[in-house]
Coordinates of N, CA and C and ligand atoms in Angstrom, one line a residue:
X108 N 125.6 121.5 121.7 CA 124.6 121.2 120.6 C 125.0 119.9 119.9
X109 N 124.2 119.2 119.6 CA 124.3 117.6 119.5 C 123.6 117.7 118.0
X110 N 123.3 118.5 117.1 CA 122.7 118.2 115.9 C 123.4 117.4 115.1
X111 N 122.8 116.0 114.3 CA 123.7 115.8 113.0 C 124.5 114.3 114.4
X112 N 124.1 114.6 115.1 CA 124.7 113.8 115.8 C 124.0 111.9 115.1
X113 N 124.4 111.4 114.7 CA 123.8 110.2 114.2 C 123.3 109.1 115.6
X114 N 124.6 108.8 116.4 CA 125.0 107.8 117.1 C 123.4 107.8 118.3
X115 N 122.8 109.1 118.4 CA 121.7 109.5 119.5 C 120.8 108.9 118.9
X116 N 120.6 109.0 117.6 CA 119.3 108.4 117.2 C 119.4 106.7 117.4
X117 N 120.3 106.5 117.1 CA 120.6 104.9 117.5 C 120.1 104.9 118.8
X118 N 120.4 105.5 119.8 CA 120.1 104.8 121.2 C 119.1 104.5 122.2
X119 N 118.0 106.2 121.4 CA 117.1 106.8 122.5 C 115.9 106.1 121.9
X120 N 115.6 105.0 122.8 CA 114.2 104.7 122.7 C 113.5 104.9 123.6
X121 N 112.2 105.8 122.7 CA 111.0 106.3 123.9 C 109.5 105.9 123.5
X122 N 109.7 104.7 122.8 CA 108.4 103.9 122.9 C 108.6 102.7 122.0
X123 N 107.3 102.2 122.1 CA 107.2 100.8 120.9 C 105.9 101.1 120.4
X124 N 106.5 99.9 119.0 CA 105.1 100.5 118.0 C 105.1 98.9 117.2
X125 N 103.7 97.8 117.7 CA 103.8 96.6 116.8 C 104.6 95.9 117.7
X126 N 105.5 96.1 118.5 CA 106.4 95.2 119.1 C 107.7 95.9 118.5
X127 N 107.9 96.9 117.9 CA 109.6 97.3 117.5 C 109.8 98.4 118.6
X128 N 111.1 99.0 118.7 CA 111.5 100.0 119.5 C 111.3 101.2 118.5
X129 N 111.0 102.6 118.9 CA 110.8 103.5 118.4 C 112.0 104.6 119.0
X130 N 112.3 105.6 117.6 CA 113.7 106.2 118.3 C 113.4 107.3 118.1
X131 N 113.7 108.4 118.9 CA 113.3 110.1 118.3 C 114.4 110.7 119.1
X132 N 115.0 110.7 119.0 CA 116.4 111.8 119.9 C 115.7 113.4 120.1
X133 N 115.3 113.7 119.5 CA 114.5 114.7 119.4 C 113.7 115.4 120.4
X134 N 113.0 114.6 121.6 CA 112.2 114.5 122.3 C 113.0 114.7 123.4
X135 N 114.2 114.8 123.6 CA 115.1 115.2 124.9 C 115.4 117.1 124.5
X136 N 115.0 117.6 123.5 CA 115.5 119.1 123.3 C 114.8 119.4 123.7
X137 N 114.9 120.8 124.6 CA 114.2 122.2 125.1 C 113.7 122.8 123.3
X138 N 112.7 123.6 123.5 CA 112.8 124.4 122.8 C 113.8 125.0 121.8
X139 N 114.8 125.7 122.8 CA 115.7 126.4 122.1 C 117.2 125.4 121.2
X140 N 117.0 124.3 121.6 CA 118.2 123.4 121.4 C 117.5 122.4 119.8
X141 N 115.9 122.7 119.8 CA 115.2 121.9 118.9 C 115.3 122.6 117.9
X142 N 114.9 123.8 118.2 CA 114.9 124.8 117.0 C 113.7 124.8 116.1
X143 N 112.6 124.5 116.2 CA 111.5 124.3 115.8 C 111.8 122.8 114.2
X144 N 112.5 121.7 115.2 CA 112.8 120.8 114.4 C 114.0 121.0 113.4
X145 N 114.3 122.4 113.3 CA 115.5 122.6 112.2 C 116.9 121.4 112.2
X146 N 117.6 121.2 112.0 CA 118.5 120.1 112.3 C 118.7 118.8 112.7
X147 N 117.2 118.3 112.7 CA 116.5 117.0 113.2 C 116.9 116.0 112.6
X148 N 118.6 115.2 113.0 CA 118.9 114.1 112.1 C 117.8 113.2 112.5
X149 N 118.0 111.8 111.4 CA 117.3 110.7 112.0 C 118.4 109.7 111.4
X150 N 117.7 107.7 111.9 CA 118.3 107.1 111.6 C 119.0 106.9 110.2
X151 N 118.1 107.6 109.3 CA 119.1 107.4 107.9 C 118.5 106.9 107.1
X152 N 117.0 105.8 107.8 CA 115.9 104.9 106.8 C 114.3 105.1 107.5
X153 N 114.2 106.6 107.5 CA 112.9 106.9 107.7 C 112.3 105.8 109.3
X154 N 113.4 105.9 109.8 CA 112.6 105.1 111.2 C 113.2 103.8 111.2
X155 N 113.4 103.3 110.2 CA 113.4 101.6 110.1 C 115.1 101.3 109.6
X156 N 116.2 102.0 110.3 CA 117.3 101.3 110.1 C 117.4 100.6 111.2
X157 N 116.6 100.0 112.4 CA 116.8 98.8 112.9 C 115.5 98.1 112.8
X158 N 114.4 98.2 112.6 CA 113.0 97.5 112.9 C 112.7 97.4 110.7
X159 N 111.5 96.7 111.1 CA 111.3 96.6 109.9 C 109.8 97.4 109.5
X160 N 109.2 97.7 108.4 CA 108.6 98.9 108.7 C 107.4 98.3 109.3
X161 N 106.4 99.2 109.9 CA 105.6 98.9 110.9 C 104.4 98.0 109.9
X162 N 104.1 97.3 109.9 CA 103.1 96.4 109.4 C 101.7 95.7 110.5
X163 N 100.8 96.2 111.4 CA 99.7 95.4 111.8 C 98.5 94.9 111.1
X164 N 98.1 94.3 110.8 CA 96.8 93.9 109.9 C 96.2 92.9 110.0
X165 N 95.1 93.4 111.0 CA 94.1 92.1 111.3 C 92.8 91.7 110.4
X166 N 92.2 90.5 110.7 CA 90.9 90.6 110.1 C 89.9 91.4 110.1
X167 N 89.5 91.9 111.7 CA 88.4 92.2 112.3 C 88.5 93.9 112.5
X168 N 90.3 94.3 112.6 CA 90.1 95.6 112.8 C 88.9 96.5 112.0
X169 N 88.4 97.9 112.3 CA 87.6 98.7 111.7 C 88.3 100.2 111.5
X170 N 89.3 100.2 112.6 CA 90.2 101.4 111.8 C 91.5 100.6 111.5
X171 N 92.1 102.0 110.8 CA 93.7 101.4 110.3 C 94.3 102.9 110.7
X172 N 95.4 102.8 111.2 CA 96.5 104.3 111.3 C 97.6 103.8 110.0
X173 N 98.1 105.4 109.5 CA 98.1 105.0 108.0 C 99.4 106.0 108.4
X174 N 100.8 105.9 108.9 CA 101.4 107.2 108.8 C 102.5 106.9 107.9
X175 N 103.8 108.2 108.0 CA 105.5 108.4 107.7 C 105.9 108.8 108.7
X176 N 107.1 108.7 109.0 CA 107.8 109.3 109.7 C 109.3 109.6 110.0
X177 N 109.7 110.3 109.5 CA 111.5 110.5 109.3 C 112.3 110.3 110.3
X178 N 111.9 111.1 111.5 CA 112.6 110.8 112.4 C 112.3 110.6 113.6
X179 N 111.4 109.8 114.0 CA 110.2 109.1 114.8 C 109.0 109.8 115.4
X180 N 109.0 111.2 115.5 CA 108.1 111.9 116.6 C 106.9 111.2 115.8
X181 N 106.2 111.1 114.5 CA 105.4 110.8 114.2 C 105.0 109.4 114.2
X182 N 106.0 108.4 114.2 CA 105.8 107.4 114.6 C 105.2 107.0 116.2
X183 N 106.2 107.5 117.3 CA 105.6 108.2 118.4 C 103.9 108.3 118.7
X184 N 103.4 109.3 117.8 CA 102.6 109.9 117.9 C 101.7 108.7 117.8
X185 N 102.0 108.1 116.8 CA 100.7 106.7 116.0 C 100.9 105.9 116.9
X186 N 102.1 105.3 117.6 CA 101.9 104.5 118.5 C 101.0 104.8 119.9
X187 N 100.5 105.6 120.6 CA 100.0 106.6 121.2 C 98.4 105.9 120.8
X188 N 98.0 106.2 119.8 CA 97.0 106.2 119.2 C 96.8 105.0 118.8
X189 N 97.4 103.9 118.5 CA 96.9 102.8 118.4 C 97.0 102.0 119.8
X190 N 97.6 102.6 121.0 CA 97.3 102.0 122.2 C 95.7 102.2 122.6
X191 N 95.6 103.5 122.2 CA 93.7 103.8 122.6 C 92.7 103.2 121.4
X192 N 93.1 102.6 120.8 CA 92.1 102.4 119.5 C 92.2 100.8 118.8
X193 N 93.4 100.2 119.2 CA 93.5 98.9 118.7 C 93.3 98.8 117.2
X194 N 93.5 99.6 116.7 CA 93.9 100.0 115.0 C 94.6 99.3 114.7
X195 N 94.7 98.4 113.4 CA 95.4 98.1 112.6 C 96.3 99.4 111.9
X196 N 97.9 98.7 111.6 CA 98.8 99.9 111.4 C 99.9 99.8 110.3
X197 N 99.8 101.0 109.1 CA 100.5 100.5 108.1 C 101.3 101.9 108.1
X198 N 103.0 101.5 108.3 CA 103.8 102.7 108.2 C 104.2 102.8 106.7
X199 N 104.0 104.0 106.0 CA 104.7 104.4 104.5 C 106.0 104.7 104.3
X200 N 106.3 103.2 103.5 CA 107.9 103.0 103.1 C 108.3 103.9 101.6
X201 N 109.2 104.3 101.2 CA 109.8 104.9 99.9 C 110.8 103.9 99.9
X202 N 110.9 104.0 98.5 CA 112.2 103.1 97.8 C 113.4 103.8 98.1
X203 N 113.7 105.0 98.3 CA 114.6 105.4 98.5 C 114.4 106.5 99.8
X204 N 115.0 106.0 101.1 CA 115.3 106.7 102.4 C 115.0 107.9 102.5
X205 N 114.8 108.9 103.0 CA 115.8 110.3 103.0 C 117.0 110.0 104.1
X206 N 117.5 111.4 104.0 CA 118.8 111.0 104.8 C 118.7 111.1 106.1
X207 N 119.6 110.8 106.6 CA 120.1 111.0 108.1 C 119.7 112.4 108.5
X208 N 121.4 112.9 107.5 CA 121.7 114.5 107.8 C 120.0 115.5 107.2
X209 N 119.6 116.2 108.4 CA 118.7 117.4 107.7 C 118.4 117.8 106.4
X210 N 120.0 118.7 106.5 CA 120.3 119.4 105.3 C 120.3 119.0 104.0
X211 N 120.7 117.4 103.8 CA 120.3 117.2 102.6 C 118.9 116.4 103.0
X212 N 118.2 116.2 103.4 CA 116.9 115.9 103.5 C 115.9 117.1 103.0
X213 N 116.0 118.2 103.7 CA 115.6 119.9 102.8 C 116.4 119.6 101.9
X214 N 117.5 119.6 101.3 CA 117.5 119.8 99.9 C 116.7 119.0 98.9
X215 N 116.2 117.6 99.4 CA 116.0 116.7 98.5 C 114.2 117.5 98.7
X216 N 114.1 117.5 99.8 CA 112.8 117.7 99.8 C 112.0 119.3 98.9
X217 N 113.3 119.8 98.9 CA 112.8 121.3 98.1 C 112.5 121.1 97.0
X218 N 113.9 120.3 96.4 CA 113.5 119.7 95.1 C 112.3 119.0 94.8
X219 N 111.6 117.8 95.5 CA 110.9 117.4 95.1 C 109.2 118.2 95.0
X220 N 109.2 119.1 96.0 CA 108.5 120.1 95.7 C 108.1 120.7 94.8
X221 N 109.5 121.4 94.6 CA 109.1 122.1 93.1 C 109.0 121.8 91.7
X222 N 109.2 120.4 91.7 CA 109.7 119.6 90.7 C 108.0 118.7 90.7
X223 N 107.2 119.0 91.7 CA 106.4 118.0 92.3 C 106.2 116.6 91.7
X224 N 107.6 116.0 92.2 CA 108.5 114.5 91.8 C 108.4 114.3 93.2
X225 N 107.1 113.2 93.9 CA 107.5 113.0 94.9 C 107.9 111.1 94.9
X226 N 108.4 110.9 95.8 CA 108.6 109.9 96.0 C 108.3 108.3 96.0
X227 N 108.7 107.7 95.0 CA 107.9 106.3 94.5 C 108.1 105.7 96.2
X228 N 106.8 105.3 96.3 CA 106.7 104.0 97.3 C 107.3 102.7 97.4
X229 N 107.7 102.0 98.5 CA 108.1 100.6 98.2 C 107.0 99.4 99.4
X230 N 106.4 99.8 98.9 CA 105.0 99.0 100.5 C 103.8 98.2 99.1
X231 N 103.3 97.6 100.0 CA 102.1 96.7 100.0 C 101.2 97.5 100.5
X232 N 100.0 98.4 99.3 CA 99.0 98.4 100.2 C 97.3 97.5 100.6
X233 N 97.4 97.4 101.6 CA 96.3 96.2 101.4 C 95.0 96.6 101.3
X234 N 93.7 95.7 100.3 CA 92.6 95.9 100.1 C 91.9 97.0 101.5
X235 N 91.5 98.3 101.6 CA 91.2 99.0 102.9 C 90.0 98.6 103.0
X236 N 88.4 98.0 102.6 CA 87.9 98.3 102.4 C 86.6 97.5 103.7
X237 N 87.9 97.0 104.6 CA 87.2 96.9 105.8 C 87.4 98.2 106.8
X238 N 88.1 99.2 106.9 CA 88.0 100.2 107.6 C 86.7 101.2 107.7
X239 N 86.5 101.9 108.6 CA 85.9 102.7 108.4 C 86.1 104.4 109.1
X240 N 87.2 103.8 109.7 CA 88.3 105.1 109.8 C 89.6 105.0 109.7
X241 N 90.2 106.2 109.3 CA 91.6 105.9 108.6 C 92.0 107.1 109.6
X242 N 93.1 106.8 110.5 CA 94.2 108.1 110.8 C 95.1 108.2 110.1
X243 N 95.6 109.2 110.0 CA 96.4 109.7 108.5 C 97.5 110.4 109.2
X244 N 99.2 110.2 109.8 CA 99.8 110.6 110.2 C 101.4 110.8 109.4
X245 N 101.8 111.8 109.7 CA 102.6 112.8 108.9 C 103.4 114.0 109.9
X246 N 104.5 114.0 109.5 CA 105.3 115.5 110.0 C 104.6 116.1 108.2
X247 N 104.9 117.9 109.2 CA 104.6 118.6 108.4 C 106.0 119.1 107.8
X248 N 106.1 119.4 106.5 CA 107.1 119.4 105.6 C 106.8 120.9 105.0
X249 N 107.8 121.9 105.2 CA 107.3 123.4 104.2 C 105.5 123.9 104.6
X250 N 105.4 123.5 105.9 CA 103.8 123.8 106.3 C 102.8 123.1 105.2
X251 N 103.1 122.1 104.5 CA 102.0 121.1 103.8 C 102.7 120.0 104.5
X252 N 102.0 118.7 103.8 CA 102.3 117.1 103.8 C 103.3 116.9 103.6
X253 N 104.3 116.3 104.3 CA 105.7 115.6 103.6 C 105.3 114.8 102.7
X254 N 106.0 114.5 101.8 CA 105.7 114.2 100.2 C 105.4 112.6 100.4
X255 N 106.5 111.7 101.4 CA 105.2 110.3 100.9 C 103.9 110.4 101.5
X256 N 103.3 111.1 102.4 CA 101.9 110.9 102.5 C 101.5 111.5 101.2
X257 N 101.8 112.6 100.2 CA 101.5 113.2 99.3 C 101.1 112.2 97.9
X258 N 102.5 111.3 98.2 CA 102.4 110.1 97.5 C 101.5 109.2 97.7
X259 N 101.6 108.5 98.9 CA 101.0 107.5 99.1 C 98.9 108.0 99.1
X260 N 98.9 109.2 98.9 CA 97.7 109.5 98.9 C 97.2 109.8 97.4
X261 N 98.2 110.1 96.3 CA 97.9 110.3 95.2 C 97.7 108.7 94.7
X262 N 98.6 108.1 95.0 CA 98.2 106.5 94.8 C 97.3 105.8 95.2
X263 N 97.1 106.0 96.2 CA 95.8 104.6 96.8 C 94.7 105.8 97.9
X264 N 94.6 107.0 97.0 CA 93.6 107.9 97.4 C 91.7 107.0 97.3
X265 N 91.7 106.9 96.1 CA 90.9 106.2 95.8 C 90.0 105.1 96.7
X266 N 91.0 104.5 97.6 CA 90.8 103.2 98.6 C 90.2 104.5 99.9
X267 N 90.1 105.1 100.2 CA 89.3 106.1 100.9 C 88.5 106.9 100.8
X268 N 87.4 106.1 99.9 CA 86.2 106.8 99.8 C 85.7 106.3 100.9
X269 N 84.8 107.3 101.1 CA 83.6 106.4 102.3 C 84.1 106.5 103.5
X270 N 85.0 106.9 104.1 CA 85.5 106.6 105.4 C 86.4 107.7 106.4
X271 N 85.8 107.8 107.3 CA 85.8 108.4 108.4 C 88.0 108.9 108.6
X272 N 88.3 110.3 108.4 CA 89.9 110.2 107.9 C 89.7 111.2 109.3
X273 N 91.1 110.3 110.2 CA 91.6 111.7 111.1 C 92.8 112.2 110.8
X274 N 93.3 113.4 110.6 CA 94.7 113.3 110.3 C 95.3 113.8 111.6
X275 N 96.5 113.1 112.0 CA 97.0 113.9 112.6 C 98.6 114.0 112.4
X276 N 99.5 114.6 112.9 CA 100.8 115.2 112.5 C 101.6 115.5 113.3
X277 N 102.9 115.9 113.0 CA 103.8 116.4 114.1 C 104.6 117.2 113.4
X278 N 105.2 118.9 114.1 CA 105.5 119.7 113.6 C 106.4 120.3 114.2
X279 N 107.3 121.5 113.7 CA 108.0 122.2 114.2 C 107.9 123.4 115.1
X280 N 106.4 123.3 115.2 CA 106.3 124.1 116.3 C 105.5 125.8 115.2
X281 N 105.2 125.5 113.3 CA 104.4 126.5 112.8 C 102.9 125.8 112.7
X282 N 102.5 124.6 113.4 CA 101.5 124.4 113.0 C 101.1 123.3 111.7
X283 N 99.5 123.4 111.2 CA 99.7 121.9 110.5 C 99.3 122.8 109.1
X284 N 99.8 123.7 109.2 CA 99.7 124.5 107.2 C 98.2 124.4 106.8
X285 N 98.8 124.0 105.5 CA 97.9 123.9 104.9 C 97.7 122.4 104.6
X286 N 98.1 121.0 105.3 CA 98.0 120.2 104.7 C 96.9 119.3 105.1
X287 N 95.9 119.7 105.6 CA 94.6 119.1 105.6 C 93.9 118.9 104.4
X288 N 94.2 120.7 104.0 CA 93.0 120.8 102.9 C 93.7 120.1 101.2
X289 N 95.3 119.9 101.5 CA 95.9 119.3 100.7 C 95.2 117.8 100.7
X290 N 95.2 117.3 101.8 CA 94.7 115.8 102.1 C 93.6 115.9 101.4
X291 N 92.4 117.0 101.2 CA 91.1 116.9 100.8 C 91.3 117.0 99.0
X292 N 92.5 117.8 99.1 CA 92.5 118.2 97.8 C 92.8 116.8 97.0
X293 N 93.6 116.1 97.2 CA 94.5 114.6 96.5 C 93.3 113.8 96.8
X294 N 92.5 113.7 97.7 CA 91.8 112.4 97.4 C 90.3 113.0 96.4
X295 N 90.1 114.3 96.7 CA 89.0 114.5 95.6 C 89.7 114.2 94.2
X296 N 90.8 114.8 94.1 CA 91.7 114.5 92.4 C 91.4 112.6 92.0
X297 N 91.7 112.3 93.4 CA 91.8 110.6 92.8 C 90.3 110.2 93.1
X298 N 89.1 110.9 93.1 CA 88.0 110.8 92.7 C 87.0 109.7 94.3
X299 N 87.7 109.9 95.0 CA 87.5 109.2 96.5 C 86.4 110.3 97.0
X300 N 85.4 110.1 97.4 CA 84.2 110.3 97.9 C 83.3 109.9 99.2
X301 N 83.1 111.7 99.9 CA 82.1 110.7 101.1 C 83.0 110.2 102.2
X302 N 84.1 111.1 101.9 CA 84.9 110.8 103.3 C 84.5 112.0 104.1
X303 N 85.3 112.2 105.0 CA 84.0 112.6 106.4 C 85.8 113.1 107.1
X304 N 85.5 114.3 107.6 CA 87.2 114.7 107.8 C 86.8 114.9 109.6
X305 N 87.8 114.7 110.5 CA 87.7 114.9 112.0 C 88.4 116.3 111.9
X306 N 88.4 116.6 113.4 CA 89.6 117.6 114.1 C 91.1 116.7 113.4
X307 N 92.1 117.8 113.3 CA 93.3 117.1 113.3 C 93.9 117.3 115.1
X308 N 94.6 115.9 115.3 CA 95.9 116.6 116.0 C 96.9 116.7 115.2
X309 N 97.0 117.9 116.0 CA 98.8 118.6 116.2 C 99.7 118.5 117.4
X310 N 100.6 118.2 117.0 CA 101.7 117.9 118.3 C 102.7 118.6 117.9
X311 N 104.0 119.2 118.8 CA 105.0 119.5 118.3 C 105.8 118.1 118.6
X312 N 107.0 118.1 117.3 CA 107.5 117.1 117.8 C 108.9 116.9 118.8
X313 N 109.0 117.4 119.2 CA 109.7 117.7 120.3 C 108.9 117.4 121.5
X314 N 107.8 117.4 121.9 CA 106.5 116.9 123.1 C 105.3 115.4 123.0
X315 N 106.2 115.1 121.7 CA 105.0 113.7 122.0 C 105.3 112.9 122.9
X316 N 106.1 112.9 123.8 CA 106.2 111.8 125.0 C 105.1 112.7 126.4
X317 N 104.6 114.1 126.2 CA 104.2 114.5 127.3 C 102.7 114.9 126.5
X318 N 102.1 114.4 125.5 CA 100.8 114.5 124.5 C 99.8 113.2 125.2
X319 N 99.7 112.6 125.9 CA 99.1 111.3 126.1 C 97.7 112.0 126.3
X320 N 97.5 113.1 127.0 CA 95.9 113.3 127.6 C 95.6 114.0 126.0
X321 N 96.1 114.9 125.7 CA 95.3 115.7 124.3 C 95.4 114.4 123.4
X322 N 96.0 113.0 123.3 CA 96.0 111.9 122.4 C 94.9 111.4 122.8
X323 N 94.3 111.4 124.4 CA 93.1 110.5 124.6 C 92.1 111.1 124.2
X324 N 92.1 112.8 124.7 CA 90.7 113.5 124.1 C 90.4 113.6 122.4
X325 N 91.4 113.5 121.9 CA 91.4 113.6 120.2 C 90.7 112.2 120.1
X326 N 91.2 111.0 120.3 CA 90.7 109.7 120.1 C 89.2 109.3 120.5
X327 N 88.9 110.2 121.8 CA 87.6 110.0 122.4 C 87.1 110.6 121.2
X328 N 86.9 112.2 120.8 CA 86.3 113.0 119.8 C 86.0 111.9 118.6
X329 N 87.3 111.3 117.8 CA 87.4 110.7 116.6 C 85.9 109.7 116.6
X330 N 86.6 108.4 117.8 CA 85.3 107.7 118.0 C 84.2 108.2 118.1
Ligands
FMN52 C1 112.3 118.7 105.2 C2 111.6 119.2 106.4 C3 110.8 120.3 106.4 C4 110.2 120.8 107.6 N1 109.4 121.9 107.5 C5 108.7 122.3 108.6 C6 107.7 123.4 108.5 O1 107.5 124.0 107.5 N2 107.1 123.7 109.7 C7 107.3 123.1 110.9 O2 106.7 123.5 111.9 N3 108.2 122.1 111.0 C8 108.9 121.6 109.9 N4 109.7 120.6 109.9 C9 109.9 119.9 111.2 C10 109.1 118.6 111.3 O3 107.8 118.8 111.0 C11 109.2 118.0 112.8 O4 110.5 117.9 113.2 C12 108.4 116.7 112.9 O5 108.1 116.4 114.2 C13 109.2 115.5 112.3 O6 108.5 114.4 112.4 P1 109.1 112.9 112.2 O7 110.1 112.7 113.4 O8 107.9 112.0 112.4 O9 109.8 112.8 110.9 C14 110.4 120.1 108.8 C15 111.2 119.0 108.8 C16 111.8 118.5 107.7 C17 112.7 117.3 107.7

């Protein structure tokens, strides 16, 4: 058993995203060695302790992919999706990491839960108001949103009125909760109207390298 193991996430890259390497050590477990994600170290800076966070943004695009991702499968996932879609792509940074280790990642994240203290952002988000679909990508956290999409949707909710939202996610293997209707709930709170919600995907994250066809038919549907 290799959990907590740091040195793996450094090495295993199993895709690119923007031009950076993407890392998920994750994606080499069986089932039973994954544990429905339980023990899932990552690099230490949400994806970006060697790349810098994913930033695409053109003039002309008409969607944008909008994700987080701790310990890449969701990163993964979005890169996937902006190979079929040519989407402009903005990954959500926090001022402060979570960790490497799991265990204190659940702890910080229980806290912030209950405390619902989620996570100040440290990103640029830019005017959206050329899109007209937004993919919205996230691991699921306690079967809702991990808290910076929670964040970054309480913040710049608003910039998604009007527009076509696909969410999709990566999980431990219980599914995508309740955080759809979370998604619906935070952007009606920040008064965003007339968005238009798709099918989500769901992936486990432990299988996004073997998701390419259910990525194509989700993306056909979205379009
Ligand atoms: C704090 C925390 C809580 C989690 N809670 C759940 C959960 O409730 N249900 C589930 O299926 N997976 C859960 N997971 C597993 C993640 O959803 C899964 O590993 C996901 O693929 C991670 O995506 P990422 O690599 O993009 O960060 C949790 C992971 C973490 C770090």
């Amino acid at each position: 058993m290799k959990f907590g193991n740091q040195s793996d996430s450094q090495t295993q890259v199993v895709g690119m995203i923007a031009g950076q390497p993407i890392r998920a050590n994750q994606l080499t477990r069986s089932d039973s060695t994954w544990q429905n994600g339980y023990g899932t170290p990552s690099d230490g800076n949400d994806t970006n302790s060697q790349n810098k966070p994913t930033r695409k943004l053109t003039k002309d695009a008409k969607s944008i992919i909008i994700y987080f991702s701790r310990s890449g499968s969701t990163e993964l996932l979005a890169s996937k999706i902006a190979k079929q879609t040519d989407a402009d792509i903005l990954e959500i940074v926090v001022k402060n990491p979570y960790s490497g280790n799991y265990k204190k990642t659940l702890a910080r994240a229980n806290s912030e839960r209950e405390s619902a203290n989620y996570p100040e952002l440290d990103m640029n988000v830019p005017d959206l108001s050329q899109y007209k679909t937004v993919y919205l990508g996230y691991p699921i956290w306690a079967m809702t949103l991990s808290h910076p999409m929670t964040e970054f949707l309480t913040d710049y909710g608003s910039r998604l009125s009007n527009k076509k939202i696909a969410p999709f996610m990566t999980e431990g293997g219980y599914g995508q909760g309740d955080s759809v209707d979370r998604i619906k709930q935070i952007l009606k709170s920040q008064g965003a109207t007339n968005d238009t919600f798709t099918k989500a995907l769901v992936v486990d994250g432990n299988k996004v390298n073997k998701a390419d066809e259910r990525v194509d038919h989700w993306v056909k549907d979205v379009k």
